[in-house]
Coordinates of C-alpha atoms in Angstrom, one line a residue:
M1 CA 81.4 89.1 108.9
L2 CA 79.4 89.2 112.2
N3 CA 76.1 91.1 112.3
G4 CA 77.2 93.3 109.4
S5 CA 80.6 94.1 110.9
T6 CA 83.9 92.6 110.0
L7 CA 85.1 90.1 112.5
N8 CA 87.2 91.6 115.2
G9 CA 86.2 95.0 113.8
S10 CA 84.5 96.1 117.1
A11 CA 84.5 94.9 120.6
L12 CA 82.0 92.2 121.5
N13 CA 79.5 93.3 124.1
G14 CA 80.8 96.8 123.5
P15 CA 78.7 100.0 123.6
S16 CA 76.6 99.0 120.6
A17 CA 75.6 95.8 122.3
R18 CA 74.6 97.5 125.5
R19 CA 72.8 100.5 123.9
A20 CA 69.0 100.4 124.3
P21 CA 67.1 101.6 121.2
A22 CA 64.8 104.7 121.4
E23 CA 61.2 103.8 120.7
A24 CA 58.9 106.4 119.1
V25 CA 55.8 106.9 121.2
R26 CA 52.5 107.4 119.5
G27 CA 49.5 109.3 120.8
Q28 CA 51.5 112.4 121.8
A29 CA 50.5 116.0 121.1
Y30 CA 53.0 118.7 120.3
T31 CA 53.1 122.4 119.4
W32 CA 56.0 123.3 117.2
R33 CA 57.8 126.1 115.5
L34 CA 61.0 126.8 113.5
R35 CA 63.9 129.1 114.1
L36 CA 65.6 130.4 111.0
L37 CA 68.9 132.2 111.2
V38 CA 70.3 133.8 108.0
G39 CA 73.6 135.4 108.3
G40 CA 73.2 135.3 112.1
D41 CA 69.9 137.2 111.9
D42 CA 66.7 135.6 113.2
L43 CA 64.3 135.8 110.2
T44 CA 61.8 133.3 111.5
A45 CA 58.9 135.8 111.5
Q46 CA 59.4 136.4 107.8
L47 CA 59.1 132.8 106.8
T48 CA 56.0 132.0 104.6
G49 CA 54.5 128.9 103.1
G50 CA 56.8 126.3 104.5
V51 CA 60.3 124.8 104.7
D52 CA 61.7 121.7 103.0
I53 CA 64.9 120.0 104.0
D54 CA 66.4 117.0 102.2
R55 CA 69.5 115.2 103.5
E56 CA 70.8 112.0 101.8
E57 CA 73.9 109.9 102.3
G58 CA 76.7 110.7 100.0
A59 CA 75.1 114.0 98.8
A60 CA 74.9 117.6 99.7
G61 CA 72.0 118.5 102.0
V62 CA 69.6 121.0 100.6
A63 CA 66.9 123.2 102.0
G64 CA 64.3 125.6 100.6
F65 CA 62.1 128.3 102.0
A66 CA 60.5 131.7 101.2
L67 CA 61.0 135.0 103.0
Y68 CA 58.6 137.9 102.9
L69 CA 60.5 141.2 102.6
P70 CA 58.2 144.1 103.5
P71 CA 58.3 147.3 101.4
G72 CA 60.5 150.1 102.3
E73 CA 63.9 148.6 102.0
P74 CA 65.7 147.9 98.7
V75 CA 66.2 144.2 97.9
V76 CA 69.5 143.1 96.4
P77 CA 69.2 139.3 95.9
T78 CA 72.9 138.8 95.1
D79 CA 73.8 140.1 98.6
W80 CA 72.1 137.1 100.1
V81 CA 74.3 134.6 98.2
G82 CA 76.6 132.7 100.6
R83 CA 74.9 133.8 103.8
S84 CA 74.9 131.2 106.5
V85 CA 71.6 129.4 107.2
S86 CA 70.6 127.3 110.2
I87 CA 67.1 125.8 110.8
D88 CA 66.1 124.5 114.3
Y89 CA 62.9 122.7 115.1
I90 CA 61.4 123.6 118.5
S91 CA 58.5 121.7 120.0
R92 CA 56.6 121.5 123.3
N93 CA 54.7 118.5 124.6
R94 CA 51.6 118.5 126.9
A95 CA 53.9 118.4 129.9
G96 CA 55.5 121.6 128.8
I97 CA 58.8 120.1 128.0
V98 CA 60.6 122.0 125.2
T99 CA 62.8 120.1 122.8
E100 CA 65.1 121.8 120.3
S101 CA 66.7 119.9 117.4
R102 CA 69.0 121.3 114.7
R103 CA 67.6 120.2 111.3
Y104 CA 69.9 121.9 108.9
T105 CA 73.1 123.9 108.6
G106 CA 74.3 125.4 105.3
R107 CA 74.5 128.4 103.1
L108 CA 72.1 130.3 100.9
E109 CA 73.1 129.3 97.4
L110 CA 70.4 130.5 94.9
P111 CA 68.0 133.3 95.8
A112 CA 65.1 134.1 93.5
W113 CA 63.1 137.4 93.9
D114 CA 59.3 137.4 93.3
P115 CA 58.6 141.2 93.0
I116 CA 54.8 140.7 92.8
N117 CA 54.5 139.0 96.2
R118 CA 57.8 140.4 97.6
L119 CA 59.0 136.9 98.3
L120 CA 62.7 135.9 98.3
R121 CA 62.7 132.2 97.5
C122 CA 65.9 130.7 98.9
E123 CA 67.7 127.5 97.9
C124 CA 70.4 126.3 100.3
S125 CA 73.2 123.8 100.3
D126 CA 75.5 122.5 103.0
G127 CA 78.3 122.8 100.4
L128 CA 79.6 119.3 100.8
Q129 CA 81.5 119.2 97.5
Q130 CA 82.9 122.8 97.9
R131 CA 84.1 122.1 101.5
V132 CA 85.9 119.0 100.4
E133 CA 87.5 120.9 97.5
G134 CA 89.0 123.3 100.1
M135 CA 90.6 120.5 102.1
S136 CA 94.2 119.3 101.7
V137 CA 95.0 115.8 100.5
E138 CA 96.2 114.9 104.0
A139 CA 93.0 116.1 105.6
I140 CA 90.9 114.0 103.1
D141 CA 93.0 111.0 103.9
A142 CA 92.4 111.4 107.6
L143 CA 88.6 112.0 107.1
V144 CA 87.8 109.5 104.4
G145 CA 90.4 106.7 104.9
G146 CA 90.0 103.9 102.4
A147 CA 92.6 102.6 99.9
W148 CA 94.2 104.6 97.1
S149 CA 96.9 103.9 94.6
A150 CA 98.8 106.3 92.3
D151 CA 99.0 103.4 89.8
L152 CA 95.2 103.3 89.4
F153 CA 94.3 107.0 89.6
E154 CA 95.7 110.3 88.4
P155 CA 98.0 112.2 90.8
A156 CA 96.1 114.0 93.5
D157 CA 97.9 117.3 93.1
G158 CA 96.4 119.8 90.7
R159 CA 93.0 118.2 90.3
S160 CA 89.6 118.0 92.0
R161 CA 89.8 117.1 95.7
W162 CA 86.2 116.0 95.6
D163 CA 87.1 113.4 92.9
Y164 CA 90.0 112.3 95.0
A165 CA 87.7 111.8 98.0
L166 CA 85.3 109.8 95.9
E167 CA 88.2 107.6 94.7
R168 CA 89.1 106.8 98.3
L169 CA 85.4 106.1 99.0
E170 CA 85.4 103.5 96.2
S171 CA 87.1 101.1 98.6
R172 CA 84.9 101.7 101.6
P173 CA 81.3 100.7 102.2
A174 CA 80.5 104.1 103.5
S175 CA 79.3 107.6 102.5
L176 CA 80.6 111.1 103.0
D177 CA 78.0 113.7 104.0
C178 CA 77.3 116.4 106.6
S179 CA 75.5 116.2 109.9
P180 CA 72.6 118.5 110.7
A181 CA 75.1 120.8 112.4
G182 CA 77.2 120.9 109.2
A183 CA 80.1 118.6 110.3
L184 CA 81.7 116.5 107.7
R185 CA 81.7 112.8 108.5
V186 CA 81.9 109.3 106.9
T187 CA 79.1 107.0 107.7
S188 CA 79.1 103.2 107.3
W189 CA 76.5 101.5 105.2
Y190 CA 76.0 98.6 107.6
A191 CA 73.0 98.5 109.9
Q192 CA 73.8 97.8 113.5
P193 CA 72.3 94.7 115.1
V194 CA 70.6 96.8 117.8
P195 CA 68.7 99.7 116.1
H196 CA 69.0 103.2 117.4
F197 CA 65.3 104.0 116.9
I198 CA 62.2 101.8 116.7
F199 CA 59.0 102.9 114.9
G200 CA 56.3 100.7 116.2
A201 CA 52.5 100.4 115.5
G202 CA 50.8 103.7 115.0
T203 CA 53.9 105.8 114.3
V204 CA 53.6 105.7 110.5
I205 CA 51.3 108.1 108.8
D206 CA 48.6 106.2 107.0
G207 CA 49.3 105.6 103.3
S208 CA 52.9 106.8 103.5
L209 CA 54.7 103.4 103.6
Q210 CA 56.6 102.7 100.4
I211 CA 58.8 99.7 99.5
E212 CA 61.1 99.9 96.6
L213 CA 62.6 96.5 95.8
Q214 CA 65.8 96.2 94.0
P215 CA 65.6 94.6 90.5
L216 CA 67.7 91.5 89.8
G217 CA 69.7 93.2 87.0
S218 CA 71.3 95.7 89.3
M219 CA 72.4 93.1 91.9
T220 CA 76.0 92.6 90.7
N221 CA 77.3 89.5 92.5
C222 CA 80.6 88.9 90.7
V223 CA 83.5 91.3 89.9
E224 CA 86.3 90.0 87.7
I225 CA 89.6 91.9 87.8
E226 CA 92.4 91.5 85.4
V227 CA 95.7 93.2 86.3
G228 CA 99.0 93.4 84.4
Y229 CA 102.0 94.3 86.6
R230 CA 105.1 95.0 84.6
Y231 CA 108.6 95.7 85.8
P232 CA 112.2 95.5 84.4
R233 CA 114.6 92.7 85.3
L234 CA 118.3 93.7 85.0
W235 CA 120.6 91.0 83.8
Q236 CA 124.4 90.9 83.7
Y237 CA 126.2 88.0 82.2
N238 CA 130.0 87.6 82.7
Q239 CA 132.1 85.6 80.3
S240 CA 135.8 85.0 81.0
W241 CA 138.6 83.9 78.6
S242 CA 142.1 82.9 79.2
W243 CA 144.9 82.7 76.6
E244 CA 148.6 82.1 76.8
H245 CA 151.2 81.7 74.1
P246 CA 151.8 78.0 73.3
E247 CA 155.6 78.4 73.9
Y248 CA 155.2 80.5 77.0
G249 CA 155.7 77.3 79.0
S250 CA 155.8 78.8 82.5
D251 CA 155.0 82.0 84.4
G252 CA 156.9 85.2 84.4
L253 CA 160.3 85.8 83.1
Q254 CA 161.1 82.2 82.7
G255 CA 158.2 81.8 80.3
F256 CA 159.4 84.9 78.4
C257 CA 162.8 83.3 77.9
L258 CA 161.1 80.2 76.4
W259 CA 159.1 82.3 74.0
R260 CA 162.1 84.3 73.1
V261 CA 163.8 81.3 71.5
W262 CA 161.2 81.2 68.7
A263 CA 159.5 84.6 69.0
T264 CA 156.1 85.4 67.4
E265 CA 153.7 88.3 67.1
L266 CA 151.7 88.9 70.2
P267 CA 148.3 90.4 70.9
T268 CA 148.2 94.1 72.0
T269 CA 146.1 95.7 74.7
D270 CA 144.0 97.4 72.0
M271 CA 143.4 94.2 70.2
I272 CA 142.1 92.5 73.4
E273 CA 139.9 95.4 74.4
G274 CA 138.5 95.5 70.9
A275 CA 137.8 91.8 70.9
V276 CA 135.7 92.2 74.1
S277 CA 133.6 95.1 72.6
G278 CA 133.5 93.2 69.3
A279 CA 131.8 90.3 71.1
G280 CA 129.1 92.7 72.3
M281 CA 130.4 93.0 75.8
Q282 CA 132.1 95.5 78.1
L283 CA 135.4 94.9 79.8
V284 CA 135.1 94.1 83.5
G285 CA 138.0 95.5 85.4
G286 CA 141.3 95.3 83.5
I287 CA 143.3 92.8 81.6
D288 CA 145.3 90.3 83.7
G289 CA 148.2 88.2 82.5
Y290 CA 151.8 88.6 81.7
R291 CA 153.1 91.5 79.6
L292 CA 156.2 91.2 77.4
P293 CA 158.9 92.8 79.5
L294 CA 160.5 96.1 78.5
T295 CA 164.2 96.5 77.7
M296 CA 166.5 94.5 80.0
A297 CA 170.3 94.0 80.0
N298 CA 170.4 90.2 80.5
P299 CA 166.9 88.9 81.3
C300 CA 167.5 85.2 80.5
G301 CA 171.1 84.9 81.9
D302 CA 172.6 84.1 78.5
G303 CA 174.4 87.4 78.1
N304 CA 171.9 88.6 75.4
P305 CA 170.2 91.9 76.1
W306 CA 166.5 92.4 75.4
I307 CA 165.4 95.5 73.6
N308 CA 161.6 96.4 73.8
S309 CA 159.9 99.7 74.1
F310 CA 156.3 98.5 73.7
D311 CA 154.4 97.9 77.0
N312 CA 151.2 96.7 75.4
L313 CA 152.2 93.2 74.3
W314 CA 150.9 90.1 76.1
L315 CA 152.3 86.6 76.6
S316 CA 149.3 85.5 78.6
V317 CA 145.8 87.0 79.0
E318 CA 143.0 86.7 81.5
V319 CA 140.0 88.9 80.6
T320 CA 136.3 89.1 81.5
G321 CA 133.6 90.8 79.5
A322 CA 130.1 91.5 80.7
R323 CA 126.8 91.9 78.8
R324 CA 123.9 93.8 80.3
W325 CA 120.3 93.8 79.1
V326 CA 116.8 94.5 80.4
Q327 CA 114.2 91.8 80.4
T328 CA 110.5 92.8 80.9
V329 CA 108.6 90.8 83.4
T330 CA 104.8 90.8 83.4
E331 CA 102.8 89.4 86.3
Q332 CA 99.2 88.7 85.2
Y333 CA 96.6 88.5 87.9
T334 CA 93.0 87.2 87.5
L335 CA 91.0 88.1 90.7
T336 CA 87.4 87.1 91.2
V337 CA 85.4 88.6 94.0
T338 CA 81.9 87.1 94.5
A339 CA 78.8 87.6 96.6
P340 CA 76.3 84.8 97.1
G341 CA 75.0 83.7 93.7
G342 CA 78.1 84.9 91.9
E343 CA 79.9 81.5 92.0
A344 CA 77.6 79.7 89.6
E345 CA 77.6 80.8 85.9
A346 CA 73.8 80.5 85.7
T347 CA 73.2 83.1 88.4
R348 CA 76.2 85.3 87.9
I349 CA 75.7 89.0 87.3
I350 CA 79.2 90.3 86.3
A351 CA 81.0 93.6 86.5
R352 CA 84.6 93.8 85.3
D353 CA 87.6 95.9 86.1
S354 CA 91.2 96.0 84.9
A355 CA 94.4 97.8 85.5
S356 CA 97.9 98.0 84.0
I357 CA 100.7 98.9 86.3
E358 CA 104.2 99.5 85.0
I359 CA 107.4 100.3 87.0
D360 CA 109.5 102.8 85.2
S361 CA 113.1 103.2 86.2
Q362 CA 115.9 105.5 84.9
R363 CA 118.3 102.8 86.1
A364 CA 116.7 100.3 83.7
D365 CA 117.0 102.9 80.9
D366 CA 120.7 103.4 81.6
W367 CA 121.5 99.7 82.4
P368 CA 122.6 98.3 79.0
D369 CA 125.2 101.0 78.4
S370 CA 126.3 101.4 82.0
T371 CA 129.8 100.3 83.3
P372 CA 129.3 96.7 84.6
G373 CA 130.3 95.6 88.0
G374 CA 131.8 92.2 88.8
S375 CA 128.7 90.3 89.9
P376 CA 126.6 88.5 87.3
G377 CA 123.0 87.6 87.7
A378 CA 119.5 89.2 87.7
Q379 CA 117.9 92.0 89.7
D380 CA 114.2 92.7 89.7
L381 CA 113.2 96.4 89.9
S382 CA 109.8 95.4 91.3
D383 CA 108.1 97.7 93.8
E384 CA 106.3 95.4 96.3
S385 CA 104.6 98.3 98.1
R386 CA 103.1 99.5 94.9
R387 CA 102.0 96.0 93.9
Q388 CA 100.4 95.5 97.3
A389 CA 98.7 99.0 97.3
A390 CA 97.2 98.6 93.8
L391 CA 95.9 95.1 94.2
S392 CA 94.5 95.8 97.6
C393 CA 92.8 98.9 96.3
L394 CA 91.2 96.9 93.5
L395 CA 90.1 94.1 95.8
Q396 CA 88.5 96.5 98.3
G397 CA 86.9 98.4 95.5
A398 CA 85.4 95.2 94.1
A399 CA 84.0 94.2 97.6
T400 CA 82.5 97.7 97.9
T401 CA 80.9 97.3 94.5
L402 CA 79.2 94.1 95.6
I403 CA 78.0 95.5 98.9
A404 CA 76.6 98.6 97.1
A405 CA 74.8 96.3 94.6
H406 CA 73.0 94.6 97.5
R407 CA 71.5 97.6 99.3
G408 CA 69.2 98.9 96.6
T409 CA 66.0 97.9 98.4
T410 CA 64.6 101.0 100.2
V411 CA 61.8 101.2 102.8
S412 CA 60.3 104.7 103.3
W413 CA 57.7 106.0 105.6
Q414 CA 56.4 109.3 107.0
T415 CA 56.1 110.1 110.6
P416 CA 55.5 113.3 112.7
T417 CA 58.8 115.2 113.0
D418 CA 58.6 115.0 116.8
L419 CA 58.8 111.3 116.6
A420 CA 61.9 111.5 114.4
L421 CA 63.9 114.0 116.4
G422 CA 67.5 112.8 116.8
V423 CA 67.4 110.5 113.8
D424 CA 70.4 111.0 111.6
L425 CA 71.9 109.3 108.6
T426 CA 74.3 107.5 110.8
H427 CA 71.6 105.6 112.6
T428 CA 70.0 102.2 112.2
L429 CA 66.2 102.2 112.2
R430 CA 63.6 99.5 112.7
L431 CA 60.1 99.6 111.5
D432 CA 57.3 97.5 113.1
D433 CA 54.2 98.9 111.6
S434 CA 52.6 96.9 108.8
V435 CA 56.1 96.0 107.7
R436 CA 59.0 94.7 109.7
A437 CA 62.3 96.1 108.5
R438 CA 65.7 97.1 109.8
G439 CA 68.2 99.1 107.9
K440 CA 70.7 101.9 107.9
C441 CA 69.0 105.4 107.4
R442 CA 69.8 106.6 103.9
R443 CA 67.6 109.7 103.6
I444 CA 65.7 112.2 105.8
V445 CA 63.2 114.7 104.3
D446 CA 61.5 117.3 106.4
A447 CA 58.4 119.0 105.2
F448 CA 57.1 121.9 107.3
D449 CA 53.8 123.4 106.1
F450 CA 52.7 126.5 108.0
A451 CA 49.3 126.7 106.4
A452 CA 48.4 123.1 107.3
G453 CA 50.3 123.2 110.6
T454 CA 52.0 119.9 109.8
A455 CA 55.6 118.9 110.5
I456 CA 56.2 115.6 108.7
T457 CA 59.5 113.7 108.2
T458 CA 60.1 111.0 105.6
L459 CA 62.6 108.4 106.6
S460 CA 64.2 106.0 104.2
V461 CA 66.4 103.0 105.1
A462 CA 68.5 100.8 102.9
V463 CA 68.0 97.1 103.4
M464 CA 70.8 94.7 102.6
R465 CA 70.1 91.1 101.7
G466 CA 72.4 88.4 100.6
G467 CA 74.0 86.3 103.3
G468 CA 77.3 84.3 103.1
A469 CA 80.6 84.8 104.8
S470 CA 83.6 87.0 103.8
D471 CA 87.1 86.0 103.0
P472 CA 90.1 88.2 104.0
L473 CA 91.0 90.3 101.0
V474 CA 94.7 89.3 101.1
V475 CA 96.8 90.2 98.1
P476 CA 98.0 87.0 96.4
D477 CA 101.7 86.2 96.2
A478 CA 103.5 87.1 93.0
P479 CA 103.6 84.3 90.4
A480 CA 106.9 82.5 89.9
T481 CA 108.9 84.2 87.1
G482 CA 112.5 83.4 88.1
L483 CA 115.0 81.7 85.9
A484 CA 118.0 79.6 86.7
P485 CA 121.3 81.4 86.7
L486 CA 123.1 81.3 83.4
S487 CA 126.1 79.0 83.4
P488 CA 129.5 80.8 83.2
G489 CA 131.0 80.9 79.8
D490 CA 134.7 80.5 80.8
S491 CA 136.9 79.2 78.0
V492 CA 140.5 78.7 77.1
L493 CA 141.4 80.3 73.8
P494 CA 143.6 78.6 71.1
T495 CA 146.4 80.1 69.0
Q496 CA 147.1 80.0 65.3
L497 CA 150.6 81.0 64.1
G498 CA 151.5 81.3 60.4
G499 CA 154.4 82.8 58.4
R500 CA 156.0 79.3 58.1
L501 CA 155.3 76.0 56.4
N502 CA 156.5 73.9 59.3
H503 CA 156.4 74.4 63.0
P504 CA 159.9 75.4 64.2
I505 CA 159.9 73.2 67.2
T506 CA 157.9 70.1 66.3
G507 CA 158.7 70.2 62.5
E508 CA 155.1 69.3 61.7
P509 CA 153.3 71.1 58.8
I510 CA 151.3 74.2 60.0
P511 CA 147.6 73.8 59.2
P512 CA 145.9 76.5 57.1
Y513 CA 144.3 79.4 58.9
D514 CA 140.8 78.8 60.3
E515 CA 138.8 82.0 60.2
E516 CA 136.0 80.4 62.4
L517 CA 138.4 79.7 65.2
A518 CA 138.5 82.2 68.1
G519 CA 141.6 83.2 70.0
F520 CA 144.9 84.7 68.8
S521 CA 146.3 84.4 65.3
G522 CA 149.7 85.9 64.2
N523 CA 153.0 84.8 62.7
W524 CA 156.4 83.5 63.7
D525 CA 159.2 86.0 63.4
A526 CA 161.5 83.5 61.6
N527 CA 160.2 82.5 58.2
D528 CA 161.2 79.1 56.8
D529 CA 159.9 79.7 53.2
P530 CA 159.0 82.8 51.3
V531 CA 155.8 81.2 50.0
A532 CA 154.4 80.5 53.5
D533 CA 151.1 82.2 54.1
D534 CA 150.9 84.9 56.7
F535 CA 148.0 84.7 59.1
P536 CA 146.1 87.8 60.1
R537 CA 147.2 89.3 63.4
E538 CA 144.0 89.4 65.4
F539 CA 142.5 88.5 68.8
V540 CA 138.9 87.2 68.5
L541 CA 136.5 86.2 71.3
D542 CA 133.5 83.9 71.0
A543 CA 130.5 85.2 73.0
V544 CA 128.0 82.8 74.4
E545 CA 124.5 83.1 72.9
I546 CA 121.9 84.1 75.5
P547 CA 118.8 81.8 75.3
A548 CA 115.6 83.7 74.2
E549 CA 113.8 83.0 77.5
Y550 CA 116.3 85.2 79.2
T551 CA 115.7 88.1 76.9
D552 CA 112.1 87.9 75.8
E553 CA 109.3 89.1 78.0
R554 CA 108.8 86.8 80.9
I555 CA 105.1 86.2 81.9
G556 CA 103.8 84.7 85.1
E557 CA 100.1 84.1 85.8
T558 CA 98.2 83.7 89.0
A559 CA 94.5 83.6 89.9
A560 CA 92.7 84.1 93.2
A561 CA 89.0 84.0 94.3
Y562 CA 87.4 85.8 97.2
A563 CA 83.9 85.7 98.8
V564 CA 82.1 88.7 100.2
G565 CA 79.3 88.2 102.6
I566 CA 76.2 90.4 102.6
P567 CA 74.3 91.0 105.8
N568 CA 70.7 89.8 105.9
D569 CA 68.8 92.9 107.2
L570 CA 65.3 92.3 108.5
L571 CA 62.6 92.6 105.9
E572 CA 59.2 91.0 106.4
L573 CA 56.2 92.2 104.4

């Protein structure tokens, strides 16, 4: 931060550096009057008592006056509601130079009728909130700027536009108000290094100087932010199995001829597909392998025909199943934003903020039951733009909170209105009369008393104090939450064949059926003993167990710290 402005935020030696401040000159005499227009009619002559105008940063400007309404015409106070109001200050100095200054523009909001004195007392407002309510979201974005995130606030549609504007202002060290002419504008809180107006010795009305120092308890110097950012991670794990009949021997028809010598039961397509679903998986693609051929006249060249009408029997199988699941990933952020004094625990005055952001996705809802593709692995349904927008909004809001907490000191003084003409809430003022102070103007109050003939303006400036330098409010990188790819679960399935006591080819005893063993089990067609046990005809697949760290919530944590510098505005008592 350089002189209260962000580095590279404005051109060095630009217009603000070349501008010469206007210095109020004491010892001048003026004659003054007001011009009041209500609904376009000049009612200046009917003013009585005086006029008060109060304009403050971030608030609607108000004005009050009383009009004398002579007898003879009926008075309908409600007809006055909503009429336009403008107040101009007109003065002439000794040299005869006339100066006009618009002091207020608004509408009559609340008339009150005094029938005894025939006075219509009028309360006016510039309608700041109502005018913003009438704006579109796009117009507010263009006017206010700032950061905003749909993950931190309610949707803008269908609710208060004023609240929406204030939400955007939470991330800006600035205020939204109206100019004396009624124009909406956003004004920065920072005082400029070169003041717009200087009030030197003799320009402050005696006894009017007031200094309101900010108490320590309101000077927040540390904002701690905790954010949980949650999104789904889509997993697909593919597992492949291969099986071939132990007597298949070789590929194609030649293998069939080998199997035919000692034929056995074979797995069916339905059995294989059922085994995949029974393992908690879905079939990827189709079943590859070699089917038992249909009827042929002489397939093996031995003169023996082959009769078969079933096209769903397999001599060899290649099959892949996929399992899909959704893992929740939570990124936890601890962000600390400090102003000078907020780093040490002994001097820390803390404010806290938190947010929970969750990425919802219909794709994630449908994922476990959807038809799998062929590519295994993980896919994060994170939304980087939403993460960036939300965290940036929180960081900027924290910085604004710290800046606001260090501008609570106010210096106020009264001066003749003629010396304050041109002063607006956008300006930087310097006071060099009993007190030396420089700050951004935060309030202007005009008091015009017709009986006393006085026109007095009270000026208030906000003085920032703190020091230090600012870090860029860069959103931290996401914490590491990745996992190594799951190893493929390819496996070759065994075969169990029963219905005989001894193996027809090797002659060895056939071991008993093992129900824990995956693969295919069935029986030989030729039985060598009626007491031989038949094995169940089934096709079973063994699914790999997924480690818990791939299914349970995955949490990653990161922390970041940022410093926010506060300008040291001039304040010497």
